[in-house]
Coordinates of C-alpha atoms in Angstrom, one line a residue:
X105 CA 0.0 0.0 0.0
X106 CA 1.6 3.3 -1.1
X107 CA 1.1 6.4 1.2
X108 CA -1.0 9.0 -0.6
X109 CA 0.0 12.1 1.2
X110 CA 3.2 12.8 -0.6
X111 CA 6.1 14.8 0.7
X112 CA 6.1 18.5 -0.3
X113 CA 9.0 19.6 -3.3
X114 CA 11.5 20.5 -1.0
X115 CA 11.5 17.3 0.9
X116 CA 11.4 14.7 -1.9
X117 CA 14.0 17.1 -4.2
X118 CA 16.2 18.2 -1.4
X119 CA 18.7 20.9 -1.8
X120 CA 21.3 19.7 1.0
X121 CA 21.2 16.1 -0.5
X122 CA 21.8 16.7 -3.9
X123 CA 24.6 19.2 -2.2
X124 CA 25.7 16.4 -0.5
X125 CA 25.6 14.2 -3.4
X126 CA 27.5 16.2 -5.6
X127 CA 30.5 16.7 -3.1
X128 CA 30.5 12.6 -2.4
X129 CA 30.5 12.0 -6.4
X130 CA 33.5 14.4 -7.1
X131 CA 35.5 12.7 -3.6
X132 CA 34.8 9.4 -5.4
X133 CA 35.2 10.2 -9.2
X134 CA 38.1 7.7 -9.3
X135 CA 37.2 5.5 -6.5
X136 CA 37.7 2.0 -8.4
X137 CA 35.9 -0.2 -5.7
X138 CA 32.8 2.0 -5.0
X139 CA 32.4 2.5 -8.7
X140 CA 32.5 -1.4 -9.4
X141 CA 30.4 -1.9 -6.0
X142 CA 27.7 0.1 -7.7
X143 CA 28.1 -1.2 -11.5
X144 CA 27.7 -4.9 -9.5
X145 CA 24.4 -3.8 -8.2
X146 CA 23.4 -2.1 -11.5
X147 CA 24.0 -5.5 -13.5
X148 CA 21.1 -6.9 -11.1
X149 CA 18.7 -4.3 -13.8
X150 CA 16.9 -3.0 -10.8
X151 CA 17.7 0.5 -11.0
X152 CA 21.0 2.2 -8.5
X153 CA 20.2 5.5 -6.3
X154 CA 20.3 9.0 -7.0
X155 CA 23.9 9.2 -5.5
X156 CA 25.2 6.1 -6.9
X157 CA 23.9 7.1 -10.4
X158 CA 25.9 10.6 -9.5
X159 CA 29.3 8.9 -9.4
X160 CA 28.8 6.9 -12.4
X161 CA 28.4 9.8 -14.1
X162 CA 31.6 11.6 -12.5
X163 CA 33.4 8.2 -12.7
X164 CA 36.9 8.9 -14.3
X165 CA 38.2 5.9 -14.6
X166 CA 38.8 5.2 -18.5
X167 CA 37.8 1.0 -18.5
X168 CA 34.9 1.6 -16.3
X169 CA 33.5 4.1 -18.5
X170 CA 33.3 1.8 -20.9
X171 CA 31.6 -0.5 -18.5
X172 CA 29.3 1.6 -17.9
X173 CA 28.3 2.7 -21.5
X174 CA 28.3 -1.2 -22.4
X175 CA 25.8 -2.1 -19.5
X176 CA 23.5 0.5 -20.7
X177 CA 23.8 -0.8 -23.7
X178 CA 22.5 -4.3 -22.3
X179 CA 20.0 -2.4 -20.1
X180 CA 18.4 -0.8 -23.3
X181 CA 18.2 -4.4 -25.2
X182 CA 16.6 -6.4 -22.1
X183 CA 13.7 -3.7 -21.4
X184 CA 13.3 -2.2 -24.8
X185 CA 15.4 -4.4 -27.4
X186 CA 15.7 -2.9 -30.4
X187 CA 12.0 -1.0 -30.8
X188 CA 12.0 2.6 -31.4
X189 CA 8.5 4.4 -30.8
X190 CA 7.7 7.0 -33.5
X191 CA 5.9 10.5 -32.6
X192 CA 5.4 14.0 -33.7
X193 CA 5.2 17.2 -31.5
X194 CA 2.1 19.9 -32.5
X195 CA 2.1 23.1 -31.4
X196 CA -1.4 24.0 -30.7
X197 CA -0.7 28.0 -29.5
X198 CA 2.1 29.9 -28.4
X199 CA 0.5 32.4 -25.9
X200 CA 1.5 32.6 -22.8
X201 CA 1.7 34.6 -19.9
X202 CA 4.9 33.4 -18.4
X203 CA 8.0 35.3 -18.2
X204 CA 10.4 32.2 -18.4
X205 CA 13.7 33.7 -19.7
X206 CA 15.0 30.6 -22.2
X207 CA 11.6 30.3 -24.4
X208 CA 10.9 32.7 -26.8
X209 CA 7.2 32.5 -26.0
X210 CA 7.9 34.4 -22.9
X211 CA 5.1 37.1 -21.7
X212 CA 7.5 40.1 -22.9
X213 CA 8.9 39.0 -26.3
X214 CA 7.1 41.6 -28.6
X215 CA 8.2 40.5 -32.0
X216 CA 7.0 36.6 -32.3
X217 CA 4.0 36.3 -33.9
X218 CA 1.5 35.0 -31.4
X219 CA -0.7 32.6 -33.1
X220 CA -3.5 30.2 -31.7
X221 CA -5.0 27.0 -34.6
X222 CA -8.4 26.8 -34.7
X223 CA -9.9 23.3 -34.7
X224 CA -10.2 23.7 -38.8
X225 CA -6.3 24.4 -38.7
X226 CA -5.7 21.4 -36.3
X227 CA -7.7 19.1 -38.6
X228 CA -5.4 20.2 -41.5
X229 CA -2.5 19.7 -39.6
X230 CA -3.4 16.5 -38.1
X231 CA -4.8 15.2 -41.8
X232 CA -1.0 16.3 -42.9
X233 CA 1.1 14.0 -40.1
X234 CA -1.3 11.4 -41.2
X235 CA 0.0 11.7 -44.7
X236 CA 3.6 11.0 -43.3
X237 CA 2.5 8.1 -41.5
X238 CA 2.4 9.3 -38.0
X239 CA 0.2 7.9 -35.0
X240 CA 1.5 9.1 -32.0
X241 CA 1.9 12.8 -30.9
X242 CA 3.0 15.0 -28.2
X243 CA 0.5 18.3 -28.2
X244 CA 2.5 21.5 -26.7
X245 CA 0.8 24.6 -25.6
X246 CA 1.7 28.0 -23.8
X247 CA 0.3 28.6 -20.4
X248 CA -2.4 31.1 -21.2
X249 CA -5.9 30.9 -19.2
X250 CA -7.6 33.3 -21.7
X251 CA -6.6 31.7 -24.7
X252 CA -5.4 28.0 -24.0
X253 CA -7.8 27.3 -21.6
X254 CA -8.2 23.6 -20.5
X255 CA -11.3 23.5 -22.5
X256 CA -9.7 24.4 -25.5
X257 CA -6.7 21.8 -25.1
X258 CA -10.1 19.2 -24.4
X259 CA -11.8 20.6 -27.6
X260 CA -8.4 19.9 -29.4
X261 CA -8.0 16.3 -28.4
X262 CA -11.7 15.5 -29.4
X263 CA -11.2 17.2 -32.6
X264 CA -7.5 15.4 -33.1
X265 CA -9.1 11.5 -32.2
X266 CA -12.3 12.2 -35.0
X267 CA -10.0 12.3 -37.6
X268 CA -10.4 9.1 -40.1
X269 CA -8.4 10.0 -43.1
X270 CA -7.4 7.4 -45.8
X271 CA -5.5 4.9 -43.5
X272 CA -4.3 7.4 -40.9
X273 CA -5.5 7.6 -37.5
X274 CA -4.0 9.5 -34.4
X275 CA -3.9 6.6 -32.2
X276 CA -2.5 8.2 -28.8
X277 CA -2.5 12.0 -28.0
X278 CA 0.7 12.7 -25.0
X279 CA -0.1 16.5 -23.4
X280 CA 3.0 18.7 -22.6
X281 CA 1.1 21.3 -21.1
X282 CA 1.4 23.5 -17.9
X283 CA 1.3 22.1 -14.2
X284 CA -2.3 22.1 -13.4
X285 CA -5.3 20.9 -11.2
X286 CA -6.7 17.7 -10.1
X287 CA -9.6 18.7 -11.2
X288 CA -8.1 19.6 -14.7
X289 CA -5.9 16.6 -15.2
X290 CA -9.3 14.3 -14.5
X291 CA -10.6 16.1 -17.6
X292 CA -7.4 15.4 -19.6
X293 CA -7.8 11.7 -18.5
X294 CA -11.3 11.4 -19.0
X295 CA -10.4 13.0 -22.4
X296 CA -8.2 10.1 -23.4
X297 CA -4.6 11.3 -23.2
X298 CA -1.7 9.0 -23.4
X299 CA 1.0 10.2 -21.1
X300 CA 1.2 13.6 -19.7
X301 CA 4.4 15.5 -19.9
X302 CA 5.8 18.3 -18.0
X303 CA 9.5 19.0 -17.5
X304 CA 11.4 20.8 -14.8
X305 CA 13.6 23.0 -16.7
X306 CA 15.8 22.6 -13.1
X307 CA 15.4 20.9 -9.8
X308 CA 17.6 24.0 -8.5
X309 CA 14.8 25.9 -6.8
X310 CA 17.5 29.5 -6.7
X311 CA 17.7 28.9 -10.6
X312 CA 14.2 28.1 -11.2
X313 CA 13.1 31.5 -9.5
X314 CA 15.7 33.4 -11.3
X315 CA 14.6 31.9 -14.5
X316 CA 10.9 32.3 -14.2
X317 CA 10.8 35.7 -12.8
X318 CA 7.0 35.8 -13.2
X319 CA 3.5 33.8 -14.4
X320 CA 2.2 30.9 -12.9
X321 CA 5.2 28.7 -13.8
X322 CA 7.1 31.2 -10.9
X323 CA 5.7 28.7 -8.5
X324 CA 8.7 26.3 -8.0
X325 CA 6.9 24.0 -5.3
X326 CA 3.5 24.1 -7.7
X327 CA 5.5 23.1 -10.7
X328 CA 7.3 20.5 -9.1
X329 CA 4.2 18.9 -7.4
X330 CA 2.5 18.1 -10.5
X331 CA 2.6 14.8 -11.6
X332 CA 1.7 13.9 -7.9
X333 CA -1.6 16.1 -8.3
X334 CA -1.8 14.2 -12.5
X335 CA -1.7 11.1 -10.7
X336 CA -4.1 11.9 -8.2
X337 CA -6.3 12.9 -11.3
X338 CA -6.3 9.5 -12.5
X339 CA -3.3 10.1 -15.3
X340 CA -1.2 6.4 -15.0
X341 CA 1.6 7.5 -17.0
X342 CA 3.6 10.8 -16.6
X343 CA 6.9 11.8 -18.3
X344 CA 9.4 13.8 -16.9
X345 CA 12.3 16.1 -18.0
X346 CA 14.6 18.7 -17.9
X347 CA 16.2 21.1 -20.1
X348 CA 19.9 20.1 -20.1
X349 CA 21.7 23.6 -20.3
X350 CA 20.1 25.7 -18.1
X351 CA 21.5 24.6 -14.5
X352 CA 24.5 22.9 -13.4
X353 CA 23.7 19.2 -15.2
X354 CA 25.1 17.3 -12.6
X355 CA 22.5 19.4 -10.5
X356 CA 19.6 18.4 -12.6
X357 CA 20.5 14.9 -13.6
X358 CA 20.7 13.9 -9.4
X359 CA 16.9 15.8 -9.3
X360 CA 15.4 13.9 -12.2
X361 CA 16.6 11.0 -10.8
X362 CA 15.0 11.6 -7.1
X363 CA 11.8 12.6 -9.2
X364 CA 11.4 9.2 -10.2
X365 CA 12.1 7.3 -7.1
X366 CA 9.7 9.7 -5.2
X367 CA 6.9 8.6 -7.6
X368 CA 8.0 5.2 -7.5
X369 CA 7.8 5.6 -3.2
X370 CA 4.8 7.3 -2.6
X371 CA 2.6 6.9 -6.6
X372 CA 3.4 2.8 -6.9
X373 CA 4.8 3.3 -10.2
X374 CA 7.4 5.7 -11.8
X375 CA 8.1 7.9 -15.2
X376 CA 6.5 6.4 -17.8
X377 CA 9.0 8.4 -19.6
X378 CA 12.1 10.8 -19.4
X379 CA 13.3 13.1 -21.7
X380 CA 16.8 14.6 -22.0
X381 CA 16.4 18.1 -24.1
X382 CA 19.2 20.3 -24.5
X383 CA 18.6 24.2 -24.8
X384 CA 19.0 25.4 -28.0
X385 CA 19.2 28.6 -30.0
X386 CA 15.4 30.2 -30.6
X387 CA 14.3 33.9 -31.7
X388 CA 14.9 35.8 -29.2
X389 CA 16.9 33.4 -27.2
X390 CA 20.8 32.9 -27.2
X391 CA 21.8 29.5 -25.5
X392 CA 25.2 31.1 -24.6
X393 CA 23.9 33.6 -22.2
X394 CA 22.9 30.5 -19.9
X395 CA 27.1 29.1 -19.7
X396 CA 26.0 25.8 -18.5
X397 CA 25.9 23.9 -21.7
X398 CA 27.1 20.5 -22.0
X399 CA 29.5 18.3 -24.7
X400 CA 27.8 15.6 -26.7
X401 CA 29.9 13.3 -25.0
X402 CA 28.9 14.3 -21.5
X403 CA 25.6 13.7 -23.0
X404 CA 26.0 10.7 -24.4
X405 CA 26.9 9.7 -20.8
X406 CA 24.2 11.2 -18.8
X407 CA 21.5 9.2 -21.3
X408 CA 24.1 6.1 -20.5
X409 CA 23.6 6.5 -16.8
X410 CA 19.5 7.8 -16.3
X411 CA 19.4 4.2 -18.4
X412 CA 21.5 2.5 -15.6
X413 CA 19.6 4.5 -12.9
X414 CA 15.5 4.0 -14.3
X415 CA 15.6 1.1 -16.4
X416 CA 12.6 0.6 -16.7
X417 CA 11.6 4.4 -18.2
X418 CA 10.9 5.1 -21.7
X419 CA 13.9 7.6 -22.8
X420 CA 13.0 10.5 -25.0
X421 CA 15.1 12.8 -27.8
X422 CA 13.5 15.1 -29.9
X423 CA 14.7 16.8 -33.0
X424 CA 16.0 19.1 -31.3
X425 CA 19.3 17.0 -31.4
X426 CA 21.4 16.2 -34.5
X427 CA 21.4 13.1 -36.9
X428 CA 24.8 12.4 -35.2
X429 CA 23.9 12.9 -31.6
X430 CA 20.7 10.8 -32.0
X431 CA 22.7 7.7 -33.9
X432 CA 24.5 7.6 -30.4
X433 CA 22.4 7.9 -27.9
X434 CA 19.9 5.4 -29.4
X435 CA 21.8 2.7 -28.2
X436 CA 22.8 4.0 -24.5
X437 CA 19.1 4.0 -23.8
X438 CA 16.9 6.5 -26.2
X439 CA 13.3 4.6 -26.7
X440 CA 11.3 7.0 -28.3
X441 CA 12.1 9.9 -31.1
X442 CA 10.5 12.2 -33.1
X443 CA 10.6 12.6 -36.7
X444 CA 10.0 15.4 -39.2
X445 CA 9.1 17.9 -36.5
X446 CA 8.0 21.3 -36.5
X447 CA 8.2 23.3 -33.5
X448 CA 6.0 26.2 -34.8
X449 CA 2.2 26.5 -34.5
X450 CA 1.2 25.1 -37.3
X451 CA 3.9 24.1 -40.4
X452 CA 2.9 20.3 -41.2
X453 CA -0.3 21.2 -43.9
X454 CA 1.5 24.2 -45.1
X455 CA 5.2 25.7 -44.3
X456 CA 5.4 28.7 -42.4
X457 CA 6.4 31.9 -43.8
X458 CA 10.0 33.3 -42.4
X459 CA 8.4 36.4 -41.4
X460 CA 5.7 34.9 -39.6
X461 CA 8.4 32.8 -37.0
X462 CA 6.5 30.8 -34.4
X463 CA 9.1 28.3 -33.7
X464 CA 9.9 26.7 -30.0
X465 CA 13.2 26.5 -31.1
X466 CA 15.5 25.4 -33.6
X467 CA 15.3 21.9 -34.6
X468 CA 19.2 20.1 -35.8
X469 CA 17.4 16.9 -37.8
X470 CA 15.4 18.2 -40.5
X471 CA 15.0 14.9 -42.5
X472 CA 11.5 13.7 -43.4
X473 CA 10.0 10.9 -41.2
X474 CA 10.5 8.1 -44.4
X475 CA 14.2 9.1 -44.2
X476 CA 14.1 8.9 -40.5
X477 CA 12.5 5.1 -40.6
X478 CA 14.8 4.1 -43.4
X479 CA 18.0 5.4 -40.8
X480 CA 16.7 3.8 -38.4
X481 CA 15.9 0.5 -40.3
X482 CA 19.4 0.3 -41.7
X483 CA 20.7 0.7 -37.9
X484 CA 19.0 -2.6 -37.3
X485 CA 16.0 -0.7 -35.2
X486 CA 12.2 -1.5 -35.6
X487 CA 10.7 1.7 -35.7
X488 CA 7.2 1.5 -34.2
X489 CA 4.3 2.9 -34.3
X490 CA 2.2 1.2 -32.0
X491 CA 0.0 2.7 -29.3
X492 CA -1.8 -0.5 -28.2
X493 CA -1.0 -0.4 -24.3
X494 CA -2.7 2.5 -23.7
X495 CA -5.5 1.0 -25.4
X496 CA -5.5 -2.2 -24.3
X497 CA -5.1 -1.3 -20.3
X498 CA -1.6 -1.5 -20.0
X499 CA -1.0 1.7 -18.1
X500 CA 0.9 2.7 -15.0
X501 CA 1.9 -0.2 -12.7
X502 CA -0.4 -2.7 -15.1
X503 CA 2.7 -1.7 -17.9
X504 CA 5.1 -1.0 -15.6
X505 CA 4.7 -4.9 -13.9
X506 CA 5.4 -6.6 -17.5
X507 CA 8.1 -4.1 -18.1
X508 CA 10.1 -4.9 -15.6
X509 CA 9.4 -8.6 -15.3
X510 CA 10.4 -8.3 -19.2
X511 CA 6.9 -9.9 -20.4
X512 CA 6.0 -6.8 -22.4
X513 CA 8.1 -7.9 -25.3
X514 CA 5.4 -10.5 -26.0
X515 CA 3.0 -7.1 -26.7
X516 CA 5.5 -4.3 -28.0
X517 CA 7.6 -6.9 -30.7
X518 CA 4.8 -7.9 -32.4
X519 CA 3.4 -5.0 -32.3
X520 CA 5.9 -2.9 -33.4
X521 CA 6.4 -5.1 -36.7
X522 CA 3.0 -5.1 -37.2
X523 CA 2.8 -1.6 -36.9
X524 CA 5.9 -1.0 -39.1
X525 CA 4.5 -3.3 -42.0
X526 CA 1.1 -0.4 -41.9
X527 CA 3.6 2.3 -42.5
X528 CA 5.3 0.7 -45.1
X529 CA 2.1 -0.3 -47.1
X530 CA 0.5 2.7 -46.6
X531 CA 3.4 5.5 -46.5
X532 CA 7.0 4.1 -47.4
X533 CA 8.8 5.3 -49.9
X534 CA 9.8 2.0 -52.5
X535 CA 13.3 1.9 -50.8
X536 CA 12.5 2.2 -47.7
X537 CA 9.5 -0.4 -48.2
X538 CA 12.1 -2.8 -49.3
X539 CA 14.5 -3.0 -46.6
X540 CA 11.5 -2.6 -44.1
X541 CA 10.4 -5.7 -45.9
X542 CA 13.8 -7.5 -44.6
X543 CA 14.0 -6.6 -41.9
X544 CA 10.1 -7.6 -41.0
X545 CA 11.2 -11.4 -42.2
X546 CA 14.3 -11.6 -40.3
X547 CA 13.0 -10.0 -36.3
X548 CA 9.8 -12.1 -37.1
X549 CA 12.1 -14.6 -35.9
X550 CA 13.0 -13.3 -32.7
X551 CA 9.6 -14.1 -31.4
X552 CA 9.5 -17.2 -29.4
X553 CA 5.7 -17.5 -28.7
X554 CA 4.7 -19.3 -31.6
X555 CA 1.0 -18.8 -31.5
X556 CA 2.0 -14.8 -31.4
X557 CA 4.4 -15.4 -34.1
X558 CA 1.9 -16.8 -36.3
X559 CA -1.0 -14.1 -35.2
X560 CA 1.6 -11.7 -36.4
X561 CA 2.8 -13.0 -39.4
X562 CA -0.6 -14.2 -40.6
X563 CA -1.5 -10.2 -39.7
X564 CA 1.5 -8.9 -41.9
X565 CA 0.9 -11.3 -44.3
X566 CA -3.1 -10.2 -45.0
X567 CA -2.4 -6.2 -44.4
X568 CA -2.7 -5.8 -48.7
X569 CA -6.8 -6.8 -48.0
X570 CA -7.0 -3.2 -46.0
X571 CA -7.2 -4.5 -42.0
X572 CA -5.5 -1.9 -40.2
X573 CA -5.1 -1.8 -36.2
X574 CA -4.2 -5.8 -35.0
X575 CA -2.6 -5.4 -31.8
X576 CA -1.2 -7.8 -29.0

C-alpha cells in the first residue's frame, strides 16, 4: 500500500542532499571499488540510487566508463530491445503569460508572432502528419488561461481523435502542457490522453526563480508537485524532463533521478518516460547567455547513466538534437524519437512563412520521417508505431509490472512489426519499403511464442486486403 499524502518539493527534491551528493561524487570520481560496487548492483537491472547514479556519471576511470556505457547498452536491449517508438510534436498556440527567460514564448517578447490553430487548422494539420505516416503525438501549448484554456486543449483532443483519413488515425495524444489541477488533469484523463508530460527545466529551486521571474510557472513547489496532483487525477503514465543547459547538469540529472524514485515511493509506479532536451538557439533566445551547456559526450553519458539509474523508463530525444547525436544515444538508452518535426504553431499542412516565425526552437534533424524510418531501419532498429497499451489497459503499474518482469516484449515486438508493415504499405517510400520488408522477415524470428508469431505473421501477411489496427 503506497502512502497517498506525498512529501512536499523540497523534501522529496532536497537541496542539502543533492549538495551532498555532488560533493560525495566528485570525492569518489576515481574511487575504483565503490564504482564497481555500484556497477555490480546495476547488472542486477533494478535501478541504482540517486547518488550512486551521480558517481557513475563523474566516474573517471577510462575502463569503467566503458563498463558503464556497455551495460546501458544491455539495459536498453533487455527492457526495450531494439524498438524505437515514433511521434510527432504539434504546437497548438504559443501564448503565454509566463515570463520564463530561455523560451521565446515568454510574456514580454514583442516580436513573435502569437498565433492560436483553430480546430479547422488542427484538422489540416493532423490530416497532414497522417500523410507521413504518423500515430502518435506530443500536443504542446503556452500557459495562457484566456486563450489555452483547459477547454480548448479538451476541444483539441476531441477534434485530433475524430479524424479518419485514408488509413491514418491519431492513435495516442501525449499532453505537454502546464502544471495544473486535479480537477483539470481528470478532464485530460477522461479526455483520453496517453501520457502527460511536463518537464522541470531545473530541480535548483535559486535557478528556477531566477529563470521564471514571473507567471504561474514562478511557483517552483507548484511546478514540481504536478505529476503527484496528475496522478491523483487518474493520469497512469507521466513523463518527466529537464532542459539540459540551463542549470549545473550534474544538478539536474541527481533531481530527475530523485523525481522518479519519489513517484515510485509514494505513486506505486514511476516515469513512464524521461526526456533529456538540451537548450537550443530560438528567436529571441541565445543558448550562450545561460554558460551551462554541455559536450555531446557528456551527454551521451548522462543518457548512459539515467538508463543505468531508471531502467525501466521510456527515454525521449527530440529533433531538437542532430542526426549524429541521436545515432549515439539510441543505443545507451533512447526509446522513443520524433521525426520530421515542427516546432512552430502550425507548419505540417502548409510551411510557415519566415516572417511569420512561431518556432519553440531550432530543430538540428530536418530529415523527413521516411528518411528517419529508413536510418533507423538500416541501424538494425524497428521503428514502431504502435500505441496499443494504452488501449489495451496497459498503463501505469499494469505496464510497468510486465516491463520490468520483461513480459512486455510478447506485446511491443509484435506489435511494433506489425505496426511498421502499416507504415510501409501505406506511406514508405519504395526503398524504404524494401528493406523494411527485410527486416520484417528476419525480427519475425526473434519471437518465441509461436502462436504470437503466427497471429503476427498471418496479420503482416493479409495487411494488402486493407485491415488496419491488430494489436497484442
Amino acid at each position: 500500500m503506497y502512502n497517498v499524502m506525498s512529501p512536499k518539493a523540497e523534501e522529496f527534491i532536497s537541496d542539502e542532499e543533492i549538495k551532498e551528493c555532488l560533493k560525495y561524487a566528485e570525492e569518489n570520481k576515481n574511487n575504483r571499488e565503490l564504482i564497481e560496487g555500484i556497477l555490480e548492483k546495476a547488472r542486477d537491472m533494478k535501478g541504482v540510487s540517486h547518488k550512486e547514479a551521480l558517481v557513475l556519471l563523474d566516474c573517471e576511470l577510462e575502463d569503467l566508463n566503458d563498463e558503464i556505457y556497455k551495460l546501458a547498452r544491455e539495459i536498453k536491449q533487455e527492457f526495450y530491445g531494439n524498438r524505437i517508438v515514433m511521434f510527432a510534436p504539434l504546437y497548438l498556440s504559443n501564448y503565454c503569460i509566463n515570463g520564463c527567460e530561455y523560451c521565446p514564448y515568454h510574456v514580454k517578447n514583442r516580436t513573435i508572432k502569437r498565433k492560436k490553430l483553430s480546430q479547422e487548422e488542427i484538422r489540416e494539420e493532423v490530416i497532414a502528419l497522417q500523410d507521413m505516416g504518423h500515430k502518435r503525438l506530443a500536443l504542446e501549448a503556452g500557459e495562457d488561461p484566456k486563450n489555452n484554456p483547459i477547454e480548448y486543449i479538451i476541444d483539441c483532443i476531441n477534434t485530433i481523435y475524430s479524424i479518419h483519413h485514408k488509413n491514418g488515425d491519431i492513435r495516442r495524444v501525449n499532453v505537454n502542457i502546464a502544471a495544473t489541477t486535479v480537477e483539470e488533469y481528470r478532464m485530460l484523463k477522461d479526455a483520453g490522453i496517453g501520457t502527460y508530460i511536463l518537464f522541470q527545466e531545473t530541480y535548483n529551486k535559486e535557478s528556477y526563480e531566477k529563470l521564471h521571474p514571473s507567471g504561474p510557472k514562478s511557483d517552483y513547489a507548484y511546478h514540481t508537485e504536478a505529476m503527484d496532483r496528475a496522478m491523483d487525477g487518474g493520469i497512469d503514465d507521466v513523463g518527466l524532463g529537464v532542459l539540459f543547459g540551463l542549470n549545473n547538469y550534474r544538478y539536474d540529472f541527481t533531481g530527475i533521478i530523485m523525481h522518479a524514485e519519489h513517484l515510485e515511493a509514494y505513486k506505486g509506479v514511476g516515469p513512464h518516460t524521461i526526456s533529456v532536451p538540451r537548450l537550443r538557439k530560438a528567436e529571441d533566445i541565445d543558448p550562450e547567455v545561460f554558460d551551462n551547456g554541455i559536450s555531446d559526450e557528456m551527454f551521451q553519458k548522462i543518457v548512459a547513466c539515467i538508463r543505468i539509474a531508471v531502467p525501466y523508463t521510456g527515454m525521449i530525444i527530440s529533433t531538437r538534437e542532430s542526426k549524429e547525436c541521436r545515432e549515439k544515444v539510441l543505443e545507451l538508452g533512447i526509446s522513443q524519437i520524433s521525426g520530421a518535426s515542427r516546432t512552430s504553431v502550425g507548419g505540417y499542412a502548409e510551411p510557415e512563412p519566415e516572417e511569420e516565425n512561431t518556432e519553440q526552437f531550432d530543430v538540428n534533424d530536418n530529415r523527413t520521417l521516411d528518411e528517419v524510418v529508413k536510418w533507423l531501419m538500416e541501424g538494425g532498429y524497428v521503428p514502431s508505431f504502435c500505441t496499443a497499451c494504452y488501449r489495451a489497459g496497459r498503463t501505469g503499474d499494469r505496464f510497468m509490472s510486465l516491463l520490468k518482469s520483461k513480459q512486455i516484449v510478447n506485446c511491443c515486438h509484435p506489435n511494433a512489426l506489425m505496426t511498421l508493415k502499416e507504415y510501409l504499405e501505406d506511406y514508405a517510400s519504395p526503398e524504404t519499403k524494401a528493406i523494411g520488408e527485410e527486416l520484417i522477415k528476419k525480427e519475425l524470428e526473434v519471437i518465441t511464442n509461436p502462436k504470437v508469431k503466427e497471429k503476427a505473421r498471418e496479420y503482416i501477411e493479409n495487411i494488402h486486403e486493407g485491415q488496419r489496427d491488430f494489436r497484442f
